[in-house]
């Protein structure tokens, strides 16, 4: 007779401006990774719309006389209606302009983790580093996410810096020594670690949203539409006659330059430049690194500045959209 033992569950959660990603590991099984867009759109409530959403399995909830559609499908729905999507987070942290953001994030986390995740699970969630030159406090953001997770029933909760999570996920073979970069929707997060110990973390307040809104404003397109074009067809090194593609290149280059300069300045002002005694690998992750040619463009920009440390290689994360969640899972597992 075999006794059924409940498998211990561990959860890594990437609470991003653009997407919420959950990596759930049960016992020795492979981690299961799920994600949803961290966005919503509301529609007038009719019985027919409600039934259609249920039939298609699209996440939604009722709110007064409105149906709120959230997660992946909200973008297409907003595009069809010619509207912008609404976002519970902005620039890496909770959006104080959206009254319903806590509730909405909670619903999306619940959808991503599924009904079966046990409240006994250990949970580690990602938080950004403070922006360079900014005074934004992350205390409120982190404490509120903790509260949201507690309300979902979890009690074993901790936070991990996003750039450090990328290092945990991608740099095991260099003994967690190197540089992790996550190019997200709201921010780009950077961390430098030596044998898993964070030496330096910062964020740059330029991410995908900055690129989208910049390109939208110079072309007169809706932001959500520009984002869809960027995700479907943008790549570097094209000779574009298309105005949107050309504008995307300009704002992308601006973002890359800000990361590279941030790295140079932060390493430069660290009182003594860390003596790593070896060249460091740099890993690029996040949805922003997906366009073809991004790695080359980044490496070129990196080579054009004088860094006080040596870089051994610049490479893409194995699964750029999952690196933060998988790293948060590693952090939870290593506790
Ligand atoms: N295939 C793609 N090509 C280009 N860009 C993409 C692609 N897929 C996603 N993106 C962009 O990546 C960004 C989202 O990346 P990611 O999911 O890593 O962000 P996030 O973790 O939610 O945000 P943050 O870390 O800033 O809080 C968005 O700007 C999105 O438009
Ligand atoms: Mg992110």
mmCIF file of C-alpha atoms and ligand atoms in Angstrom:
data_model
loop_
_atom_site.group_PDB
_atom_site.id
_atom_site.type_symbol
_atom_site.label_atom_id
_atom_site.label_comp_id
_atom_site.label_asym_id
_atom_site.label_seq_id
_atom_site.Cartn_x
_atom_site.Cartn_y
_atom_site.Cartn_z
ATOM 1 C CA UNK A 1 0.000 0.000 0.000
ATOM 2 C CA UNK A 2 1.361 3.422 -0.846
ATOM 3 C CA UNK A 3 0.678 6.291 1.472
ATOM 4 C CA UNK A 4 -0.235 9.463 -0.368
ATOM 5 C CA UNK A 5 2.009 12.235 0.820
ATOM 6 C CA UNK A 6 1.123 15.783 -0.081
ATOM 7 C CA UNK A 7 3.869 17.255 -2.267
ATOM 8 C CA UNK A 8 5.489 20.401 -0.883
ATOM 9 C CA UNK A 9 4.708 23.365 -3.091
ATOM 10 C CA UNK A 10 6.944 26.287 -3.874
ATOM 11 C CA UNK A 11 5.924 29.346 -5.864
ATOM 12 C CA UNK A 12 7.997 31.959 -7.691
ATOM 13 C CA UNK A 13 5.968 34.991 -8.696
ATOM 14 C CA UNK A 14 7.002 37.772 -11.060
ATOM 15 C CA UNK A 15 4.638 40.663 -10.434
ATOM 16 C CA UNK A 16 5.495 42.791 -13.450
ATOM 17 C CA UNK A 17 4.054 46.010 -14.828
ATOM 18 C CA UNK A 18 3.176 44.244 -18.025
ATOM 19 C CA UNK A 19 2.664 40.614 -17.012
ATOM 20 C CA UNK A 20 2.274 38.469 -13.921
ATOM 21 C CA UNK A 21 4.124 35.164 -14.205
ATOM 22 C CA UNK A 22 3.866 32.281 -11.757
ATOM 23 C CA UNK A 23 6.255 29.320 -11.545
ATOM 24 C CA UNK A 24 4.833 26.551 -9.362
ATOM 25 C CA UNK A 25 6.860 23.525 -8.345
ATOM 26 C CA UNK A 26 5.318 20.498 -6.632
ATOM 27 C CA UNK A 27 7.790 18.121 -4.971
ATOM 28 C CA UNK A 28 10.370 16.954 -7.503
ATOM 29 C CA UNK A 29 8.140 17.668 -10.505
ATOM 30 C CA UNK A 30 9.170 20.197 -13.171
ATOM 31 C CA UNK A 31 7.991 23.735 -12.490
ATOM 32 C CA UNK A 32 4.808 24.786 -14.268
ATOM 33 C CA UNK A 33 4.928 28.352 -15.564
ATOM 34 C CA UNK A 34 1.803 30.385 -16.371
ATOM 35 C CA UNK A 35 1.390 34.031 -17.218
ATOM 36 C CA UNK A 36 -1.311 36.660 -17.744
ATOM 37 C CA UNK A 37 -1.197 40.245 -18.922
ATOM 38 C CA UNK A 38 -1.415 42.587 -15.915
ATOM 39 C CA UNK A 39 -4.204 44.595 -17.501
ATOM 40 C CA UNK A 40 -7.957 44.907 -17.757
ATOM 41 C CA UNK A 41 -10.753 46.545 -19.704
ATOM 42 C CA UNK A 42 -14.382 46.995 -18.720
ATOM 43 C CA UNK A 43 -17.407 46.460 -20.958
ATOM 44 C CA UNK A 44 -21.106 47.029 -20.391
ATOM 45 C CA UNK A 45 -22.593 43.928 -18.784
ATOM 46 C CA UNK A 46 -25.006 41.921 -20.877
ATOM 47 C CA UNK A 47 -26.000 38.325 -20.236
ATOM 48 C CA UNK A 48 -24.834 37.327 -23.706
ATOM 49 C CA UNK A 49 -21.336 38.802 -23.230
ATOM 50 C CA UNK A 50 -21.057 37.071 -19.843
ATOM 51 C CA UNK A 51 -22.018 33.717 -21.340
ATOM 52 C CA UNK A 52 -19.588 34.104 -24.249
ATOM 53 C CA UNK A 53 -16.698 34.866 -21.892
ATOM 54 C CA UNK A 54 -17.527 31.832 -19.755
ATOM 55 C CA UNK A 55 -17.681 29.606 -22.854
ATOM 56 C CA UNK A 56 -14.266 30.820 -24.034
ATOM 57 C CA UNK A 57 -12.747 30.458 -20.552
ATOM 58 C CA UNK A 58 -11.717 34.132 -20.503
ATOM 59 C CA UNK A 59 -10.935 35.542 -17.022
ATOM 60 C CA UNK A 60 -13.477 38.189 -16.013
ATOM 61 C CA UNK A 61 -15.535 39.463 -13.117
ATOM 62 C CA UNK A 62 -18.684 41.483 -12.642
ATOM 63 C CA UNK A 63 -18.440 44.964 -11.189
ATOM 64 C CA UNK A 64 -21.754 46.852 -10.972
ATOM 65 C CA UNK A 65 -23.162 47.138 -14.476
ATOM 66 C CA UNK A 66 -19.769 46.362 -16.037
ATOM 67 C CA UNK A 67 -17.900 43.201 -16.924
ATOM 68 C CA UNK A 68 -14.194 43.517 -16.246
ATOM 69 C CA UNK A 69 -12.129 41.368 -18.629
ATOM 70 C CA UNK A 70 -8.587 40.892 -17.330
ATOM 71 C CA UNK A 71 -5.396 39.116 -18.315
ATOM 72 C CA UNK A 72 -4.264 38.130 -21.802
ATOM 73 C CA UNK A 73 -7.562 38.676 -23.567
ATOM 74 C CA UNK A 74 -7.954 42.259 -22.337
ATOM 75 C CA UNK A 75 -5.476 43.578 -24.931
ATOM 76 C CA UNK A 76 -7.303 42.160 -27.931
ATOM 77 C CA UNK A 77 -10.640 43.259 -26.516
ATOM 78 C CA UNK A 78 -9.384 46.827 -25.987
ATOM 79 C CA UNK A 79 -7.889 46.895 -29.491
ATOM 80 C CA UNK A 80 -11.200 45.762 -31.028
ATOM 81 C CA UNK A 81 -13.036 48.464 -29.094
ATOM 82 C CA UNK A 82 -10.455 51.110 -30.058
ATOM 83 C CA UNK A 83 -9.604 51.796 -26.411
ATOM 84 C CA UNK A 84 -6.528 51.700 -24.213
ATOM 85 C CA UNK A 85 -6.209 48.874 -21.693
ATOM 86 C CA UNK A 86 -6.122 49.791 -17.997
ATOM 87 C CA UNK A 87 -3.138 48.816 -15.872
ATOM 88 C CA UNK A 88 -2.919 47.995 -12.150
ATOM 89 C CA UNK A 89 0.809 48.851 -12.203
ATOM 90 C CA UNK A 90 2.925 51.546 -13.756
ATOM 91 C CA UNK A 91 6.723 51.977 -13.835
ATOM 92 C CA UNK A 92 7.288 48.800 -11.855
ATOM 93 C CA UNK A 93 5.007 49.581 -8.918
ATOM 94 C CA UNK A 94 1.304 49.727 -8.007
ATOM 95 C CA UNK A 95 -0.588 52.354 -9.980
ATOM 96 C CA UNK A 96 -2.028 54.825 -7.486
ATOM 97 C CA UNK A 97 -4.279 56.271 -10.219
ATOM 98 C CA UNK A 98 -6.209 53.004 -10.546
ATOM 99 C CA UNK A 99 -8.576 52.671 -7.586
ATOM 100 C CA UNK A 100 -9.122 48.971 -8.159
ATOM 101 C CA UNK A 101 -5.509 47.934 -8.678
ATOM 102 C CA UNK A 102 -5.117 45.762 -5.532
ATOM 103 C CA UNK A 103 -8.245 43.774 -6.213
ATOM 104 C CA UNK A 104 -7.303 43.366 -9.875
ATOM 105 C CA UNK A 105 -3.768 42.148 -9.165
ATOM 106 C CA UNK A 106 -5.163 39.679 -6.659
ATOM 107 C CA UNK A 107 -7.540 38.256 -9.301
ATOM 108 C CA UNK A 108 -4.742 37.948 -11.855
ATOM 109 C CA UNK A 109 -2.409 36.219 -9.361
ATOM 110 C CA UNK A 110 -5.215 33.814 -8.507
ATOM 111 C CA UNK A 111 -5.741 33.061 -12.214
ATOM 112 C CA UNK A 112 -2.011 32.529 -12.822
ATOM 113 C CA UNK A 113 -1.525 30.217 -9.835
ATOM 114 C CA UNK A 114 -4.740 28.252 -10.443
ATOM 115 C CA UNK A 115 -7.175 26.984 -7.860
ATOM 116 C CA UNK A 116 -4.989 24.092 -6.724
ATOM 117 C CA UNK A 117 -2.040 25.920 -5.199
ATOM 118 C CA UNK A 118 -1.940 25.229 -1.482
ATOM 119 C CA UNK A 119 -1.865 28.100 1.027
ATOM 120 C CA UNK A 120 1.011 26.212 2.695
ATOM 121 C CA UNK A 121 3.203 26.896 -0.337
ATOM 122 C CA UNK A 122 6.362 28.949 0.140
ATOM 123 C CA UNK A 123 6.065 32.055 -2.023
ATOM 124 C CA UNK A 124 8.756 34.405 -3.269
ATOM 125 C CA UNK A 125 7.738 37.440 -5.347
ATOM 126 C CA UNK A 126 9.849 39.896 -7.330
ATOM 127 C CA UNK A 127 10.252 43.576 -6.513
ATOM 128 C CA UNK A 128 12.085 46.192 -8.567
ATOM 129 C CA UNK A 129 15.115 48.160 -7.398
ATOM 130 C CA UNK A 130 14.657 51.910 -6.846
ATOM 131 C CA UNK A 131 15.123 53.899 -10.053
ATOM 132 C CA UNK A 132 18.466 55.642 -10.543
ATOM 133 C CA UNK A 133 18.157 59.236 -9.489
ATOM 134 C CA UNK A 134 14.583 58.689 -8.282
ATOM 135 C CA UNK A 135 13.201 58.986 -4.798
ATOM 136 C CA UNK A 136 10.311 56.534 -5.230
ATOM 137 C CA UNK A 137 9.802 54.439 -2.163
ATOM 138 C CA UNK A 138 9.262 50.753 -2.759
ATOM 139 C CA UNK A 139 8.147 50.059 0.807
ATOM 140 C CA UNK A 140 4.466 50.653 0.083
ATOM 141 C CA UNK A 141 4.558 48.521 -3.069
ATOM 142 C CA UNK A 142 6.261 45.594 -1.359
ATOM 143 C CA UNK A 143 4.061 45.734 1.755
ATOM 144 C CA UNK A 144 0.890 45.872 -0.339
ATOM 145 C CA UNK A 145 1.909 42.863 -2.429
ATOM 146 C CA UNK A 146 2.601 40.981 0.768
ATOM 147 C CA UNK A 147 -0.898 41.886 1.958
ATOM 148 C CA UNK A 148 -2.434 40.759 -1.349
ATOM 149 C CA UNK A 149 -0.680 37.380 -1.006
ATOM 150 C CA UNK A 150 -1.764 37.058 2.621
ATOM 151 C CA UNK A 151 -5.347 37.717 1.594
ATOM 152 C CA UNK A 152 -4.961 34.864 -0.911
ATOM 153 C CA UNK A 153 -4.166 32.646 2.090
ATOM 154 C CA UNK A 154 -0.347 32.437 1.916
ATOM 155 C CA UNK A 155 1.757 32.965 5.020
ATOM 156 C CA UNK A 156 5.302 31.957 4.026
ATOM 157 C CA UNK A 157 6.106 34.977 1.847
ATOM 158 C CA UNK A 158 9.330 36.721 0.895
ATOM 159 C CA UNK A 159 10.522 39.156 -1.742
ATOM 160 C CA UNK A 160 13.490 39.067 -4.114
ATOM 161 C CA UNK A 161 14.971 41.826 -6.258
ATOM 162 C CA UNK A 162 14.141 41.312 -9.939
ATOM 163 C CA UNK A 163 17.692 41.595 -11.325
ATOM 164 C CA UNK A 164 18.963 39.209 -8.649
ATOM 165 C CA UNK A 165 16.206 36.749 -9.593
ATOM 166 C CA UNK A 166 17.497 36.802 -13.179
ATOM 167 C CA UNK A 167 20.985 35.914 -11.889
ATOM 168 C CA UNK A 168 19.539 33.026 -9.825
ATOM 169 C CA UNK A 169 17.702 31.728 -12.854
ATOM 170 C CA UNK A 170 20.425 32.076 -15.498
ATOM 171 C CA UNK A 171 23.901 32.177 -13.964
ATOM 172 C CA UNK A 172 24.186 28.967 -11.987
ATOM 173 C CA UNK A 173 27.145 27.771 -14.112
ATOM 174 C CA UNK A 174 29.132 30.901 -13.246
ATOM 175 C CA UNK A 175 28.302 30.321 -9.586
ATOM 176 C CA UNK A 176 25.763 33.173 -9.517
ATOM 177 C CA UNK A 177 28.457 35.701 -10.354
ATOM 178 C CA UNK A 178 27.604 38.192 -13.078
ATOM 179 C CA UNK A 179 25.097 40.761 -14.245
ATOM 180 C CA UNK A 180 21.357 40.213 -14.637
ATOM 181 C CA UNK A 181 19.283 42.619 -16.703
ATOM 182 C CA UNK A 182 15.505 42.494 -17.063
ATOM 183 C CA UNK A 183 13.977 44.750 -19.718
ATOM 184 C CA UNK A 184 10.351 44.924 -18.662
ATOM 185 C CA UNK A 185 7.303 46.955 -19.492
ATOM 186 C CA UNK A 186 7.680 49.550 -16.760
ATOM 187 C CA UNK A 187 11.361 49.455 -15.877
ATOM 188 C CA UNK A 188 14.679 47.911 -16.730
ATOM 189 C CA UNK A 189 16.182 46.251 -13.665
ATOM 190 C CA UNK A 190 19.892 45.584 -13.313
ATOM 191 C CA UNK A 191 21.765 43.599 -10.662
ATOM 192 C CA UNK A 192 25.412 42.679 -10.212
ATOM 193 C CA UNK A 193 26.185 39.746 -7.909
ATOM 194 C CA UNK A 194 29.264 37.970 -6.670
ATOM 195 C CA UNK A 195 28.605 34.340 -5.669
ATOM 196 C CA UNK A 196 24.904 35.137 -5.318
ATOM 197 C CA UNK A 197 25.535 38.168 -3.071
ATOM 198 C CA UNK A 198 24.041 41.335 -4.599
ATOM 199 C CA UNK A 199 26.751 43.980 -4.993
ATOM 200 C CA UNK A 200 24.667 46.514 -6.860
ATOM 201 C CA UNK A 201 21.018 46.827 -7.920
ATOM 202 C CA UNK A 202 19.220 49.639 -9.700
ATOM 203 C CA UNK A 203 16.428 50.282 -12.157
ATOM 204 C CA UNK A 204 16.046 52.623 -15.072
ATOM 205 C CA UNK A 205 12.632 54.221 -15.572
ATOM 206 C CA UNK A 206 12.587 53.373 -19.267
ATOM 207 C CA UNK A 207 11.008 50.146 -20.413
ATOM 208 C CA UNK A 208 8.553 48.892 -22.998
ATOM 209 C CA UNK A 209 5.862 51.382 -21.954
ATOM 210 C CA UNK A 210 8.269 54.265 -22.484
ATOM 211 C CA UNK A 211 9.045 52.926 -25.965
ATOM 212 C CA UNK A 212 5.358 52.405 -26.795
ATOM 213 C CA UNK A 213 4.146 55.796 -25.597
ATOM 214 C CA UNK A 214 7.080 57.584 -27.232
ATOM 215 C CA UNK A 215 6.466 55.877 -30.577
ATOM 216 C CA UNK A 216 2.694 56.431 -30.240
ATOM 217 C CA UNK A 217 3.056 60.136 -29.600
ATOM 218 C CA UNK A 218 5.251 60.777 -32.639
ATOM 219 C CA UNK A 219 3.102 58.662 -34.976
ATOM 220 C CA UNK A 220 -0.375 59.467 -33.619
ATOM 221 C CA UNK A 221 -1.246 55.774 -33.094
ATOM 222 C CA UNK A 222 -2.878 54.304 -29.976
ATOM 223 C CA UNK A 223 -0.298 53.031 -27.461
ATOM 224 C CA UNK A 224 -1.863 49.580 -27.303
ATOM 225 C CA UNK A 225 -1.742 49.335 -31.105
ATOM 226 C CA UNK A 226 1.950 50.337 -31.215
ATOM 227 C CA UNK A 227 2.691 47.656 -28.617
ATOM 228 C CA UNK A 228 0.975 44.984 -30.693
ATOM 229 C CA UNK A 229 2.978 46.030 -33.790
ATOM 230 C CA UNK A 230 6.211 46.010 -31.755
ATOM 231 C CA UNK A 231 5.561 42.527 -30.391
ATOM 232 C CA UNK A 232 4.501 41.079 -33.723
ATOM 233 C CA UNK A 233 6.957 42.480 -36.229
ATOM 234 C CA UNK A 234 9.628 44.790 -34.836
ATOM 235 C CA UNK A 235 13.304 43.886 -35.294
ATOM 236 C CA UNK A 236 16.601 45.737 -35.481
ATOM 237 C CA UNK A 237 18.739 46.411 -38.533
ATOM 238 C CA UNK A 238 15.857 46.849 -40.916
ATOM 239 C CA UNK A 239 15.746 49.852 -43.225
ATOM 240 C CA UNK A 240 12.333 51.113 -42.392
ATOM 241 C CA UNK A 241 10.131 53.282 -44.448
ATOM 242 C CA UNK A 242 7.426 52.548 -41.879
ATOM 243 C CA UNK A 243 7.179 55.381 -39.363
ATOM 244 C CA UNK A 244 6.182 53.231 -36.372
ATOM 245 C CA UNK A 245 9.135 50.862 -36.869
ATOM 246 C CA UNK A 246 11.517 53.778 -37.260
ATOM 247 C CA UNK A 247 10.185 55.452 -34.090
ATOM 248 C CA UNK A 248 10.437 52.157 -32.160
ATOM 249 C CA UNK A 249 14.142 51.943 -33.079
ATOM 250 C CA UNK A 250 14.788 55.444 -31.748
ATOM 251 C CA UNK A 251 13.133 54.803 -28.376
ATOM 252 C CA UNK A 252 14.691 51.334 -28.079
ATOM 253 C CA UNK A 253 18.156 52.847 -28.557
ATOM 254 C CA UNK A 254 17.364 55.414 -25.877
ATOM 255 C CA UNK A 255 16.420 52.645 -23.420
ATOM 256 C CA UNK A 256 19.576 50.624 -24.174
ATOM 257 C CA UNK A 257 21.762 53.727 -23.733
ATOM 258 C CA UNK A 258 20.129 54.460 -20.357
ATOM 259 C CA UNK A 259 20.865 50.931 -19.078
ATOM 260 C CA UNK A 260 24.479 50.970 -20.252
ATOM 261 C CA UNK A 261 25.096 54.426 -18.809
ATOM 262 C CA UNK A 262 23.400 53.437 -15.550
ATOM 263 C CA UNK A 263 25.719 50.462 -15.274
ATOM 264 C CA UNK A 264 28.796 52.540 -15.986
ATOM 265 C CA UNK A 265 27.815 55.317 -13.564
ATOM 266 C CA UNK A 266 26.809 52.955 -10.734
ATOM 267 C CA UNK A 267 29.948 50.879 -11.031
ATOM 268 C CA UNK A 268 31.960 54.086 -11.291
ATOM 269 C CA UNK A 269 30.525 55.602 -8.132
ATOM 270 C CA UNK A 270 30.753 52.435 -6.060
ATOM 271 C CA UNK A 271 33.553 53.629 -3.794
ATOM 272 C CA UNK A 272 35.948 50.919 -4.765
ATOM 273 C CA UNK A 273 35.136 49.195 -8.011
ATOM 274 C CA UNK A 274 34.479 45.609 -6.999
ATOM 275 C CA UNK A 275 37.528 43.472 -7.675
ATOM 276 C CA UNK A 276 35.844 40.416 -9.098
ATOM 277 C CA UNK A 277 39.078 38.859 -10.309
ATOM 278 C CA UNK A 278 37.287 37.575 -13.386
ATOM 279 C CA UNK A 279 35.267 38.754 -16.378
ATOM 280 C CA UNK A 280 31.517 38.753 -15.744
ATOM 281 C CA UNK A 281 28.779 37.293 -17.946
ATOM 282 C CA UNK A 282 25.771 39.535 -18.606
ATOM 283 C CA UNK A 283 22.330 38.009 -19.153
ATOM 284 C CA UNK A 284 19.462 39.824 -20.850
ATOM 285 C CA UNK A 285 15.889 38.905 -19.969
ATOM 286 C CA UNK A 286 12.362 40.319 -19.986
ATOM 287 C CA UNK A 287 9.978 40.827 -22.884
ATOM 288 C CA UNK A 288 11.959 43.836 -24.111
ATOM 289 C CA UNK A 289 14.866 41.678 -25.307
ATOM 290 C CA UNK A 290 12.763 39.600 -27.713
ATOM 291 C CA UNK A 291 13.077 41.604 -30.968
ATOM 292 C CA UNK A 292 15.563 40.057 -33.381
ATOM 293 C CA UNK A 293 18.942 41.779 -33.173
ATOM 294 C CA UNK A 294 18.489 43.084 -29.611
ATOM 295 C CA UNK A 295 21.470 41.213 -28.154
ATOM 296 C CA UNK A 296 23.842 42.562 -30.822
ATOM 297 C CA UNK A 297 22.508 46.091 -30.421
ATOM 298 C CA UNK A 298 23.000 45.912 -26.654
ATOM 299 C CA UNK A 299 26.499 44.475 -26.906
ATOM 300 C CA UNK A 300 27.508 47.216 -29.318
ATOM 301 C CA UNK A 301 26.249 49.903 -26.937
ATOM 302 C CA UNK A 302 28.061 48.215 -24.043
ATOM 303 C CA UNK A 303 31.314 48.136 -26.011
ATOM 304 C CA UNK A 304 31.028 51.838 -26.739
ATOM 305 C CA UNK A 305 31.417 52.830 -23.069
ATOM 306 C CA UNK A 306 34.309 52.347 -20.726
ATOM 307 C CA UNK A 307 33.172 49.979 -17.974
ATOM 308 C CA UNK A 308 35.415 49.546 -14.939
ATOM 309 C CA UNK A 309 34.890 45.773 -15.140
ATOM 310 C CA UNK A 310 35.381 43.234 -17.902
ATOM 311 C CA UNK A 311 32.411 41.466 -19.517
ATOM 312 C CA UNK A 312 32.988 37.880 -20.667
ATOM 313 C CA UNK A 313 29.828 37.499 -22.740
ATOM 314 C CA UNK A 314 26.430 39.026 -23.386
ATOM 315 C CA UNK A 315 23.678 36.500 -23.830
ATOM 316 C CA UNK A 316 19.927 36.121 -23.788
ATOM 317 C CA UNK A 317 18.160 34.246 -21.013
ATOM 318 C CA UNK A 318 16.920 30.802 -22.038
ATOM 319 C CA UNK A 319 13.301 31.918 -21.681
ATOM 320 C CA UNK A 320 13.382 35.708 -21.371
ATOM 321 C CA UNK A 321 9.718 35.965 -20.322
ATOM 322 C CA UNK A 322 10.122 33.426 -17.514
ATOM 323 C CA UNK A 323 13.536 34.240 -16.029
ATOM 324 C CA UNK A 324 12.283 36.428 -13.165
ATOM 325 C CA UNK A 325 9.589 33.951 -12.062
ATOM 326 C CA UNK A 326 12.010 31.015 -12.302
ATOM 327 C CA UNK A 327 14.604 32.981 -10.315
ATOM 328 C CA UNK A 328 12.039 33.846 -7.634
ATOM 329 C CA UNK A 329 11.245 30.125 -7.488
ATOM 330 C CA UNK A 330 14.969 29.386 -6.987
ATOM 331 C CA UNK A 331 15.030 31.955 -4.192
ATOM 332 C CA UNK A 332 12.028 30.332 -2.488
ATOM 333 C CA UNK A 333 13.558 26.854 -2.902
ATOM 334 C CA UNK A 334 16.893 27.920 -1.459
ATOM 335 C CA UNK A 335 15.333 29.131 1.802
HETATM 336 N N1 LIG B 1 7.683 39.403 -28.769
HETATM 337 C C1 LIG B 1 7.960 40.593 -28.268
HETATM 338 N N2 LIG B 1 8.706 41.486 -28.944
HETATM 339 C C2 LIG B 1 8.974 42.709 -28.433
HETATM 340 N N3 LIG B 1 8.571 43.115 -27.221
HETATM 341 C C3 LIG B 1 7.844 42.273 -26.506
HETATM 342 C C4 LIG B 1 7.485 40.979 -26.965
HETATM 343 N N4 LIG B 1 6.749 40.370 -26.005
HETATM 344 C C5 LIG B 1 6.653 41.260 -24.994
HETATM 345 N N5 LIG B 1 7.291 42.406 -25.288
HETATM 346 C C6 LIG B 1 7.377 43.615 -24.476
HETATM 347 O O1 LIG B 1 8.012 43.302 -23.272
HETATM 348 C C7 LIG B 1 7.514 44.141 -22.234
HETATM 349 C C8 LIG B 1 7.047 43.290 -21.092
HETATM 350 O O2 LIG B 1 8.113 42.553 -20.617
HETATM 351 P P1 LIG B 1 8.013 41.790 -19.223
HETATM 352 O O3 LIG B 1 6.849 40.863 -19.268
HETATM 353 O O4 LIG B 1 9.344 41.232 -18.964
HETATM 354 O O5 LIG B 1 7.693 43.035 -18.277
HETATM 355 P P2 LIG B 1 7.233 43.072 -16.767
HETATM 356 O O6 LIG B 1 8.071 42.148 -15.993
HETATM 357 O O7 LIG B 1 5.765 42.842 -16.698
HETATM 358 O O8 LIG B 1 7.508 44.598 -16.388
HETATM 359 P P3 LIG B 1 8.463 45.247 -15.267
HETATM 360 O O9 LIG B 1 9.535 44.266 -14.962
HETATM 361 O O10 LIG B 1 8.968 46.500 -15.882
HETATM 362 O O11 LIG B 1 7.573 45.537 -14.117
HETATM 363 C C9 LIG B 1 6.357 44.936 -22.824
HETATM 364 O O12 LIG B 1 6.790 46.220 -23.128
HETATM 365 C C10 LIG B 1 6.024 44.138 -24.072
HETATM 366 O O13 LIG B 1 5.459 44.958 -25.072
HETATM 367 MG MG1 LIG B 2 9.772 42.300 -15.032
#
